[in-house]
PDB file of N, CA and C in Angstrom:
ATOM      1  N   UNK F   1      19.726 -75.859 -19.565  1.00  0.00           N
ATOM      2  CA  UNK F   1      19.023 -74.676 -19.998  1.00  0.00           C
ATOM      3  C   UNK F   1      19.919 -73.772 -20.814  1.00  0.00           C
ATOM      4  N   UNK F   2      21.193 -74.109 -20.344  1.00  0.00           N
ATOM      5  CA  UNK F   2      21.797 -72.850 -21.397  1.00  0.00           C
ATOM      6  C   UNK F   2      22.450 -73.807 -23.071  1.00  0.00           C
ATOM      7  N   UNK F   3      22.244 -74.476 -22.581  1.00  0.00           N
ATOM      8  CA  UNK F   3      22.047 -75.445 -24.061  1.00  0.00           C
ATOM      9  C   UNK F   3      21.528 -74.942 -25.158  1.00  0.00           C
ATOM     10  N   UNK F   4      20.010 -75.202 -24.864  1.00  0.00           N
ATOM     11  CA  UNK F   4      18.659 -74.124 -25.447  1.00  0.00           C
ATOM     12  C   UNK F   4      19.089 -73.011 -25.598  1.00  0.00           C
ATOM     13  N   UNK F   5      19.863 -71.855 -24.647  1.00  0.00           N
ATOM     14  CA  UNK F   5      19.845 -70.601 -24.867  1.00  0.00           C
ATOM     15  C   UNK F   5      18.855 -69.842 -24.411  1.00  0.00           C
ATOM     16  N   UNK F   6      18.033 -70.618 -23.991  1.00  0.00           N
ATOM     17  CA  UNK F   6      17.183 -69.410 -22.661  1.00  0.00           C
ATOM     18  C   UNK F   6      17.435 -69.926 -21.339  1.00  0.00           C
ATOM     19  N   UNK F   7      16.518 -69.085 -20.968  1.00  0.00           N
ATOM     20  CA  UNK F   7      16.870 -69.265 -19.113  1.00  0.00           C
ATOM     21  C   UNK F   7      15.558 -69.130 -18.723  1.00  0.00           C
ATOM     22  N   UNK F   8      15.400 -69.567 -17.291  1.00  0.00           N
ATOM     23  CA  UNK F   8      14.545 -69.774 -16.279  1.00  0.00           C
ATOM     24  C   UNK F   8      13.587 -68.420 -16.299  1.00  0.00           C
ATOM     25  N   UNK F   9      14.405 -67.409 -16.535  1.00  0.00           N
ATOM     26  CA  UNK F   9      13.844 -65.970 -16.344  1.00  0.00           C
ATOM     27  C   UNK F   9      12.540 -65.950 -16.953  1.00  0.00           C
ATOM     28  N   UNK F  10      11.620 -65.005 -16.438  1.00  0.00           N
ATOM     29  CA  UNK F  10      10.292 -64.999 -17.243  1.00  0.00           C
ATOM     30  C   UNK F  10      10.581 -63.983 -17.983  1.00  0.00           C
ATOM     31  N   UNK F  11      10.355 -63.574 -18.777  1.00  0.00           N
ATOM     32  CA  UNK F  11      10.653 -62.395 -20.405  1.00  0.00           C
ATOM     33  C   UNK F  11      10.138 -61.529 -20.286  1.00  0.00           C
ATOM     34  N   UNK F  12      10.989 -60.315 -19.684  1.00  0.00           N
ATOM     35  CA  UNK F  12      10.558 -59.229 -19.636  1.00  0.00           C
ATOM     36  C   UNK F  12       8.959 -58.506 -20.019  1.00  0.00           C
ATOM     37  N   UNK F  13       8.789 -58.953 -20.981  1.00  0.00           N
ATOM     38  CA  UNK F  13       7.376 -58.322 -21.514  1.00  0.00           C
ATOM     39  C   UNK F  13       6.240 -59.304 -20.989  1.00  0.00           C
ATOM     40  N   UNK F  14       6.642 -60.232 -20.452  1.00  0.00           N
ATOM     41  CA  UNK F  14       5.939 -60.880 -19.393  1.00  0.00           C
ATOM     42  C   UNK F  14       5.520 -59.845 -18.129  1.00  0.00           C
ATOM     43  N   UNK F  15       7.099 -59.812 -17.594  1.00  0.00           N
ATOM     44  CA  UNK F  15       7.090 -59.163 -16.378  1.00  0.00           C
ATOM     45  C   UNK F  15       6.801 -57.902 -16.306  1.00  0.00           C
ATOM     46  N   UNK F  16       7.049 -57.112 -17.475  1.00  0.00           N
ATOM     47  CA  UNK F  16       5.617 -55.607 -17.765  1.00  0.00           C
ATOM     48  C   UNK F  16       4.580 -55.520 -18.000  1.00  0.00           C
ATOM     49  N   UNK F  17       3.723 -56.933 -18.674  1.00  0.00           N
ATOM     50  CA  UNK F  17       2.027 -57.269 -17.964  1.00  0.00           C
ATOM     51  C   UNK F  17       2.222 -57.833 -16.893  1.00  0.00           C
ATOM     52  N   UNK F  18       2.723 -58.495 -16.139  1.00  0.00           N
ATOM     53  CA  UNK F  18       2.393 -58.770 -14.946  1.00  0.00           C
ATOM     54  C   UNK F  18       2.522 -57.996 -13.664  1.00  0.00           C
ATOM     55  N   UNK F  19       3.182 -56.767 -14.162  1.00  0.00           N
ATOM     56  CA  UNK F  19       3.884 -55.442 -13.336  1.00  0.00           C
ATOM     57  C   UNK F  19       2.535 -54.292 -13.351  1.00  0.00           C
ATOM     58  N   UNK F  20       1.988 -54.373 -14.864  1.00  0.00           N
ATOM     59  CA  UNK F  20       0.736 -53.533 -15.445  1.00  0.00           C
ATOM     60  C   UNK F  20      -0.386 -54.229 -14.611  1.00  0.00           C
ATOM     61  N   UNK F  21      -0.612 -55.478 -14.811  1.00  0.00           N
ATOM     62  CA  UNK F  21      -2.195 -56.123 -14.385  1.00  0.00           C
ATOM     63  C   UNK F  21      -2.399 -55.987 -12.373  1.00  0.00           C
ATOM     64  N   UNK F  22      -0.725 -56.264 -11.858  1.00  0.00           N
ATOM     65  CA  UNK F  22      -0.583 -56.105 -10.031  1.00  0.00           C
ATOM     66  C   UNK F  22      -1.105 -54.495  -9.976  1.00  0.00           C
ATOM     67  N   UNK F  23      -0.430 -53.557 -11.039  1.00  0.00           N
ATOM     68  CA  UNK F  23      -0.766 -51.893 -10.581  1.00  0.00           C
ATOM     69  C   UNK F  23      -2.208 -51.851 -11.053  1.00  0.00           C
ATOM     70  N   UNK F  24      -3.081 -51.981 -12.175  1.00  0.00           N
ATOM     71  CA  UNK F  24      -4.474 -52.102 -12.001  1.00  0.00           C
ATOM     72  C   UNK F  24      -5.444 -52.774 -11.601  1.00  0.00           C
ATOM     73  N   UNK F  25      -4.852 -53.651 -10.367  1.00  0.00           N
ATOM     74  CA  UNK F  25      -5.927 -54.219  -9.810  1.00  0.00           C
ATOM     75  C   UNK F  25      -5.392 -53.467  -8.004  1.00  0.00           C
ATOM     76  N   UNK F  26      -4.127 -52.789  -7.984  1.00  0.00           N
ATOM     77  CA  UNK F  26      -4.399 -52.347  -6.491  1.00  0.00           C
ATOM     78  C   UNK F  26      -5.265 -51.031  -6.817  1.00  0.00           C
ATOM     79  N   UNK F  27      -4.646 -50.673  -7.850  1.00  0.00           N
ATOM     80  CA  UNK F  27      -5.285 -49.249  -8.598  1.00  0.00           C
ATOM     81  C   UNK F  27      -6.670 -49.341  -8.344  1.00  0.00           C
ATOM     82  N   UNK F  28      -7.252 -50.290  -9.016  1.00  0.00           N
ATOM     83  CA  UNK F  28      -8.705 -50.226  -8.728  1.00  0.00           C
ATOM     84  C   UNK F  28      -9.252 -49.979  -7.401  1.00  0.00           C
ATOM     85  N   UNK F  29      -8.430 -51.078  -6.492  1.00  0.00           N
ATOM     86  CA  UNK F  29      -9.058 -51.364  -5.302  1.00  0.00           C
ATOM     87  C   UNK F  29      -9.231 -50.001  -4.593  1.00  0.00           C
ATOM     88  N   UNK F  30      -7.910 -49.573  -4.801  1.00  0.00           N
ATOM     89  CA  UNK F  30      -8.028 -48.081  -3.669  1.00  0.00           C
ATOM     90  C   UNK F  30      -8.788 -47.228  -4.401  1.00  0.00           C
ATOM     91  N   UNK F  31      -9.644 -47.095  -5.930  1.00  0.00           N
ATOM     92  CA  UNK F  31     -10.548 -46.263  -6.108  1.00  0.00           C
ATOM     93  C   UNK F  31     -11.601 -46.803  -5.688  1.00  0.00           C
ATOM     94  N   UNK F  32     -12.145 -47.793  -5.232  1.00  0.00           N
ATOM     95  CA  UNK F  32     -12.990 -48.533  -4.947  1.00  0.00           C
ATOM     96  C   UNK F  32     -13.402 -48.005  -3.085  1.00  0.00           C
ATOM     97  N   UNK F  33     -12.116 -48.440  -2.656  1.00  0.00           N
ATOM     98  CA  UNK F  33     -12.136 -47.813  -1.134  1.00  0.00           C
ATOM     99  C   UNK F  33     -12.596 -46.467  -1.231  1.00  0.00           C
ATOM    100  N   UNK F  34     -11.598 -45.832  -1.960  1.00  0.00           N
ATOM    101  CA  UNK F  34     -11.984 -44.397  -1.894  1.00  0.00           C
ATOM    102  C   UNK F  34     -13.222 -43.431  -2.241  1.00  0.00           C
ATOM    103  N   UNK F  35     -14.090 -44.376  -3.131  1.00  0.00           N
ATOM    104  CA  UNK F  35     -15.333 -44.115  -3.767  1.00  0.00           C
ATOM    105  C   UNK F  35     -16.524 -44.461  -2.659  1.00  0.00           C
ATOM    106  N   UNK F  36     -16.201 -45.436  -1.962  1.00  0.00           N
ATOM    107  CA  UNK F  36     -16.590 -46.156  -0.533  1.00  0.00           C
ATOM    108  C   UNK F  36     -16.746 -45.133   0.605  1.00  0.00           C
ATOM    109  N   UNK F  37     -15.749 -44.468   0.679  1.00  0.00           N
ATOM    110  CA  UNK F  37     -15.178 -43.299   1.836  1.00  0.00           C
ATOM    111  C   UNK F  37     -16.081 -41.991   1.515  1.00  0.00           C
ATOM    112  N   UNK F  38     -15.911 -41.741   0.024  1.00  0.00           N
ATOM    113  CA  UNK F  38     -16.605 -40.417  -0.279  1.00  0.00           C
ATOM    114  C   UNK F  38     -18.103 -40.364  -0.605  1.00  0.00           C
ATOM    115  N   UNK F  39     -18.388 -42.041  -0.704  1.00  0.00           N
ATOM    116  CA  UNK F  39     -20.084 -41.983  -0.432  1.00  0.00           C
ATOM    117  C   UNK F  39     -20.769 -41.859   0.566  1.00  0.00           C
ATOM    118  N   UNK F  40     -19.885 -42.683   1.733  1.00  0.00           N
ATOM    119  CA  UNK F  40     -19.773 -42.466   3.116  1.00  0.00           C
ATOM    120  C   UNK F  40     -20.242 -40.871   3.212  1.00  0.00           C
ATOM    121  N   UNK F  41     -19.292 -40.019   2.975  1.00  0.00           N
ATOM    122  CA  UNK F  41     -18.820 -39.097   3.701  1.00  0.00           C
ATOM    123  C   UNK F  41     -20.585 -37.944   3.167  1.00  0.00           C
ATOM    124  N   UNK F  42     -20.126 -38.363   2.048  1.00  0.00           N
ATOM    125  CA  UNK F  42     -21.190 -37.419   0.886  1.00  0.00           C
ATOM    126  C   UNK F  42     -22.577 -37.872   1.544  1.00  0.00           C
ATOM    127  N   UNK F  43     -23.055 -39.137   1.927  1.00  0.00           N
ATOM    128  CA  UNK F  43     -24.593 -39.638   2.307  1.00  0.00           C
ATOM    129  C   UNK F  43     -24.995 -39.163   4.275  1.00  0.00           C
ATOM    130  N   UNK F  44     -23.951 -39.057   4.553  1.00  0.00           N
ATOM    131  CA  UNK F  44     -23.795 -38.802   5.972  1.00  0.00           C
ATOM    132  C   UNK F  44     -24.536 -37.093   6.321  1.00  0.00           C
ATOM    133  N   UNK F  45     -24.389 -36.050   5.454  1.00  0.00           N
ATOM    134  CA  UNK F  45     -25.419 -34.989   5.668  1.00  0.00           C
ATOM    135  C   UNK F  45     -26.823 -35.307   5.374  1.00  0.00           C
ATOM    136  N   UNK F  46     -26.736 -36.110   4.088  1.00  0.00           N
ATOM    137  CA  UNK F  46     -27.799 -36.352   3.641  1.00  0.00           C
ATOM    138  C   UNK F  46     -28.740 -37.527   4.898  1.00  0.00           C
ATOM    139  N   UNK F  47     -28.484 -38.452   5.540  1.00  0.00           N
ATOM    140  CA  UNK F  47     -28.654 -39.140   6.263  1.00  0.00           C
ATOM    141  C   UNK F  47     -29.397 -38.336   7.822  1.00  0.00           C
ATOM    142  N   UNK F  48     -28.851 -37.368   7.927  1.00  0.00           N
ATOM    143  CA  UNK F  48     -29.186 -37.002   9.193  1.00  0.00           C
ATOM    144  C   UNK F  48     -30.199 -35.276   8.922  1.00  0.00           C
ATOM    145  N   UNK F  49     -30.121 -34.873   7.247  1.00  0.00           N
ATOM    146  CA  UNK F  49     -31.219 -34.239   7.425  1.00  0.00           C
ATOM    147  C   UNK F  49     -32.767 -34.941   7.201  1.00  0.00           C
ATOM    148  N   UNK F  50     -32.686 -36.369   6.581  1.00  0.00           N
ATOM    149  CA  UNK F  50     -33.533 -37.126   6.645  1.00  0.00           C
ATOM    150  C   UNK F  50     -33.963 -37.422   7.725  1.00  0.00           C
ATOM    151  N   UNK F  51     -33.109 -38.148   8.975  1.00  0.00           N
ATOM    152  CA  UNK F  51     -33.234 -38.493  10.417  1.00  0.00           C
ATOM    153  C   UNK F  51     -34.579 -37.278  10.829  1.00  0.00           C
ATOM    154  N   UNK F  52     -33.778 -36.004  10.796  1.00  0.00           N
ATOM    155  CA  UNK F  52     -34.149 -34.942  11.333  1.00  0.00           C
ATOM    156  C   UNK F  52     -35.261 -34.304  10.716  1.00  0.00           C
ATOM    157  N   UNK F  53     -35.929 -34.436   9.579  1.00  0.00           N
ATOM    158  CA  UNK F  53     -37.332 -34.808   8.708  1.00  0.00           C
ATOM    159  C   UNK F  53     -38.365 -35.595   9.367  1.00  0.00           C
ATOM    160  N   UNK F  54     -37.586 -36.897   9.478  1.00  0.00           N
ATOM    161  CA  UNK F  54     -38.357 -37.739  10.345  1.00  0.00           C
ATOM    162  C   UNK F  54     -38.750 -37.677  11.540  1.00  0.00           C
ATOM    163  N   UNK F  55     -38.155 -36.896  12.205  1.00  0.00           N
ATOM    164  CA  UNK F  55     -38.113 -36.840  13.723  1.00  0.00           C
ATOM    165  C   UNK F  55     -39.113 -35.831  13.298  1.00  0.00           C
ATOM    166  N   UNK F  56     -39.104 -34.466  12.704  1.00  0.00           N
ATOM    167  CA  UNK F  56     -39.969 -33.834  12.895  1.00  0.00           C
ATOM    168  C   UNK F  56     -41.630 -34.018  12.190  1.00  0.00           C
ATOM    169  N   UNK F  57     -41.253 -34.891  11.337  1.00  0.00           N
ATOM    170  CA  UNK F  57     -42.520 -35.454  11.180  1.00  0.00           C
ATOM    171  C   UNK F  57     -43.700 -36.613  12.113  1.00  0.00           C
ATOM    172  N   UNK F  58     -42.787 -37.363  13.238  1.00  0.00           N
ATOM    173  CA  UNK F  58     -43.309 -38.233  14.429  1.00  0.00           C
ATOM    174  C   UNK F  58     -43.919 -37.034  15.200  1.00  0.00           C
ATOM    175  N   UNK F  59     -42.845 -35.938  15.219  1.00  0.00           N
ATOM    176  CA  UNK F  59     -43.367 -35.012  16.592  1.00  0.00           C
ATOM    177  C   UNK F  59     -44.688 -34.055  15.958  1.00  0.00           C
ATOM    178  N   UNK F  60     -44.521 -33.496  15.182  1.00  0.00           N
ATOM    179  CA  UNK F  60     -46.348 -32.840  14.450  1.00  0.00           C
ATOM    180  C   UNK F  60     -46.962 -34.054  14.235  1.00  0.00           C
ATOM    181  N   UNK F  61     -46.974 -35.139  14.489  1.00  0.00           N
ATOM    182  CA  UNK F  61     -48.261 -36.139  13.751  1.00  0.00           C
ATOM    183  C   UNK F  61     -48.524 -36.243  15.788  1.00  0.00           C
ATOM    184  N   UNK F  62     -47.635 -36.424  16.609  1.00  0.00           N
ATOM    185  CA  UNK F  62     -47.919 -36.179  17.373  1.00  0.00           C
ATOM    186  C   UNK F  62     -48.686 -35.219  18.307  1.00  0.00           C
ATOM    187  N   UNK F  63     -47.930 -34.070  18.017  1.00  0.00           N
ATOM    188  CA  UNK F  63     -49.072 -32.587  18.306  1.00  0.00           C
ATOM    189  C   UNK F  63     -50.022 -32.311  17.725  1.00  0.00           C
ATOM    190  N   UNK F  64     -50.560 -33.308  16.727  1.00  0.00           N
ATOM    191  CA  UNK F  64     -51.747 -33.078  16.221  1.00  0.00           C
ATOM    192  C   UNK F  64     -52.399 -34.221  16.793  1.00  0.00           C
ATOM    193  N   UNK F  65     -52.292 -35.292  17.017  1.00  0.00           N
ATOM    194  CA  UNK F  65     -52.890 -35.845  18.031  1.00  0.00           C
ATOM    195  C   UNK F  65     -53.539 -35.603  19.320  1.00  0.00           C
ATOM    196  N   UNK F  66     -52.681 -35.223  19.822  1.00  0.00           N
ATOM    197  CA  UNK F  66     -52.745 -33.923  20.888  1.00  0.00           C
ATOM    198  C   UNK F  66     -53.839 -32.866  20.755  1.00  0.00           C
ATOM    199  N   UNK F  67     -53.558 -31.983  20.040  1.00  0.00           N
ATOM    200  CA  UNK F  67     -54.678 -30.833  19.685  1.00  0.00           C
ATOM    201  C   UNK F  67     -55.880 -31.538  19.227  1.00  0.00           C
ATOM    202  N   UNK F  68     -55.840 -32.516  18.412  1.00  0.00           N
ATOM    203  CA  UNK F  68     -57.341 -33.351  18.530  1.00  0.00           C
ATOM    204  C   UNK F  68     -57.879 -33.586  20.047  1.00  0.00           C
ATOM    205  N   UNK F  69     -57.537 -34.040  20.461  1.00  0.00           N
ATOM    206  CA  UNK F  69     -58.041 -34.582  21.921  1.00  0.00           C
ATOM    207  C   UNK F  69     -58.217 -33.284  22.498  1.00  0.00           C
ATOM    208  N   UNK F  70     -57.763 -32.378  22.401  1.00  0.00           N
ATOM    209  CA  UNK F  70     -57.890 -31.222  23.086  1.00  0.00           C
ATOM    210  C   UNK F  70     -59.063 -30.334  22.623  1.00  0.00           C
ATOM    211  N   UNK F  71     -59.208 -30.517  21.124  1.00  0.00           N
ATOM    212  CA  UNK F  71     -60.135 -29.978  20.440  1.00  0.00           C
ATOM    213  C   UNK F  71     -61.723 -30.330  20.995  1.00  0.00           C
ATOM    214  N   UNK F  72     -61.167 -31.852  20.416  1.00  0.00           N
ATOM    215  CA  UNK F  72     -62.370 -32.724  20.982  1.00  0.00           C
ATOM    216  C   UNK F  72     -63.043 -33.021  22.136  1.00  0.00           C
ATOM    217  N   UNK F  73     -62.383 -32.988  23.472  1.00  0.00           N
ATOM    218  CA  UNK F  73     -62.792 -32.008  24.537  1.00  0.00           C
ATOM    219  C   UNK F  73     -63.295 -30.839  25.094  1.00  0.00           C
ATOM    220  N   UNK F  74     -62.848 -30.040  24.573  1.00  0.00           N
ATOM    221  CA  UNK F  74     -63.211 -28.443  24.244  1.00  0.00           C
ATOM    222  C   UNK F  74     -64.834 -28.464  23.334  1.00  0.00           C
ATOM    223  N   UNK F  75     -65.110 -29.116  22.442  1.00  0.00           N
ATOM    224  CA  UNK F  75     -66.538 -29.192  22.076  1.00  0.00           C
ATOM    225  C   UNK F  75     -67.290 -30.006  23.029  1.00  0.00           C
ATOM    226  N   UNK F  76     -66.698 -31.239  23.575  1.00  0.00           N
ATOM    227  CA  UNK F  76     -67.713 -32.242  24.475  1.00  0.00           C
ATOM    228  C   UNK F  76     -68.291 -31.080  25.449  1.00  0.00           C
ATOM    229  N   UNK F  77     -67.535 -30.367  26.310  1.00  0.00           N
ATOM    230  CA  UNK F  77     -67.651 -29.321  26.807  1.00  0.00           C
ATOM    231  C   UNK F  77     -68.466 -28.533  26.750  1.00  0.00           C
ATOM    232  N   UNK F  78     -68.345 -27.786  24.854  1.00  0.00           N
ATOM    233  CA  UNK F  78     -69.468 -26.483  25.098  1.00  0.00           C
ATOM    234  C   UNK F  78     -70.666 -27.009  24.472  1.00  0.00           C
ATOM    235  N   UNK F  79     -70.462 -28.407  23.912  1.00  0.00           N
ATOM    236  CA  UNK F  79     -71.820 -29.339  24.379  1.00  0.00           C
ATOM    237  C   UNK F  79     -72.880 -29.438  25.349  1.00  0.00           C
ATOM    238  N   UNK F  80     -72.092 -29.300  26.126  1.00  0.00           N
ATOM    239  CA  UNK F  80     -72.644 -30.141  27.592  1.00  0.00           C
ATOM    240  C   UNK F  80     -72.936 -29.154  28.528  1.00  0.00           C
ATOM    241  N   UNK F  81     -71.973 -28.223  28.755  1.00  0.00           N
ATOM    242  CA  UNK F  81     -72.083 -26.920  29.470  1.00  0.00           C
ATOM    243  C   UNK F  81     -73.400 -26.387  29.751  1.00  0.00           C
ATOM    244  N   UNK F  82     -74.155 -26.352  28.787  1.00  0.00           N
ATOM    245  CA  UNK F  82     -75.500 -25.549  28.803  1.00  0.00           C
ATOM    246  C   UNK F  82     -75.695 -24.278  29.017  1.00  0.00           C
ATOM    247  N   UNK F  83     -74.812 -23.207  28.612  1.00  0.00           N
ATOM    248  CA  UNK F  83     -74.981 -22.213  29.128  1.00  0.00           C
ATOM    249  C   UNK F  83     -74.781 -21.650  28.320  1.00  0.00           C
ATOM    250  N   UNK F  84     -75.353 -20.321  28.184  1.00  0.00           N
ATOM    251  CA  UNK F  84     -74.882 -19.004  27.038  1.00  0.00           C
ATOM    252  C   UNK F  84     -74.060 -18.126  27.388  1.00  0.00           C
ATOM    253  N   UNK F  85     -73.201 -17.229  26.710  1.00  0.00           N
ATOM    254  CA  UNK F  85     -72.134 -16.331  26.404  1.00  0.00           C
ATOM    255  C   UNK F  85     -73.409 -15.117  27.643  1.00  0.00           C
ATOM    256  N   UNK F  86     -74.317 -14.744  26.825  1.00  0.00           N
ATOM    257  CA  UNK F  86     -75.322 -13.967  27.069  1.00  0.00           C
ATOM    258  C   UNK F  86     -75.085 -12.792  28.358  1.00  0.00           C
TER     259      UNK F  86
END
């Protein structure tokens, strides 16, 4: 090899893209994680005022269920009753 006049070594400007391409691909990764973390973090209010939408939308579809039957009783009632205020 030293015949030729080079060596084994890989050539510097090798080893500064290959130094460049290792730092933008960890580079990426940890914006990747980190974009991961802060969607996380960012969807997590959003997530539980939805939950809490929902919940209160089961419980009024519920109490209106409720007040139907109650309603609807309350007329079978002054249906049936037969009697006047009078």
């Amino acid at each position: 090899s030293r015949a030729t006049g080079r060596s084994r070594r890989p050539l510097p400007s090798t080893m500064k893209v290959a130094k460049v391409l290792l730092c933008l691909g960890a580079g990426a990764s940890a914006v990747q994680v980190g974009q991961r973390a802060e969607a996380r973090a960012l969807a997590n209010p959003i997530r539980k005022v939805v939950t809490m939408l929902q919940n209160m939308q089961a419980k009024v579809t519920e109490e209106g269920k409720r007040e139907q039957e109650l309603f609807d009783r309350f007329m079978c009632y002054c249906k049936t009753s037969g009697g006047d205020l009078d």
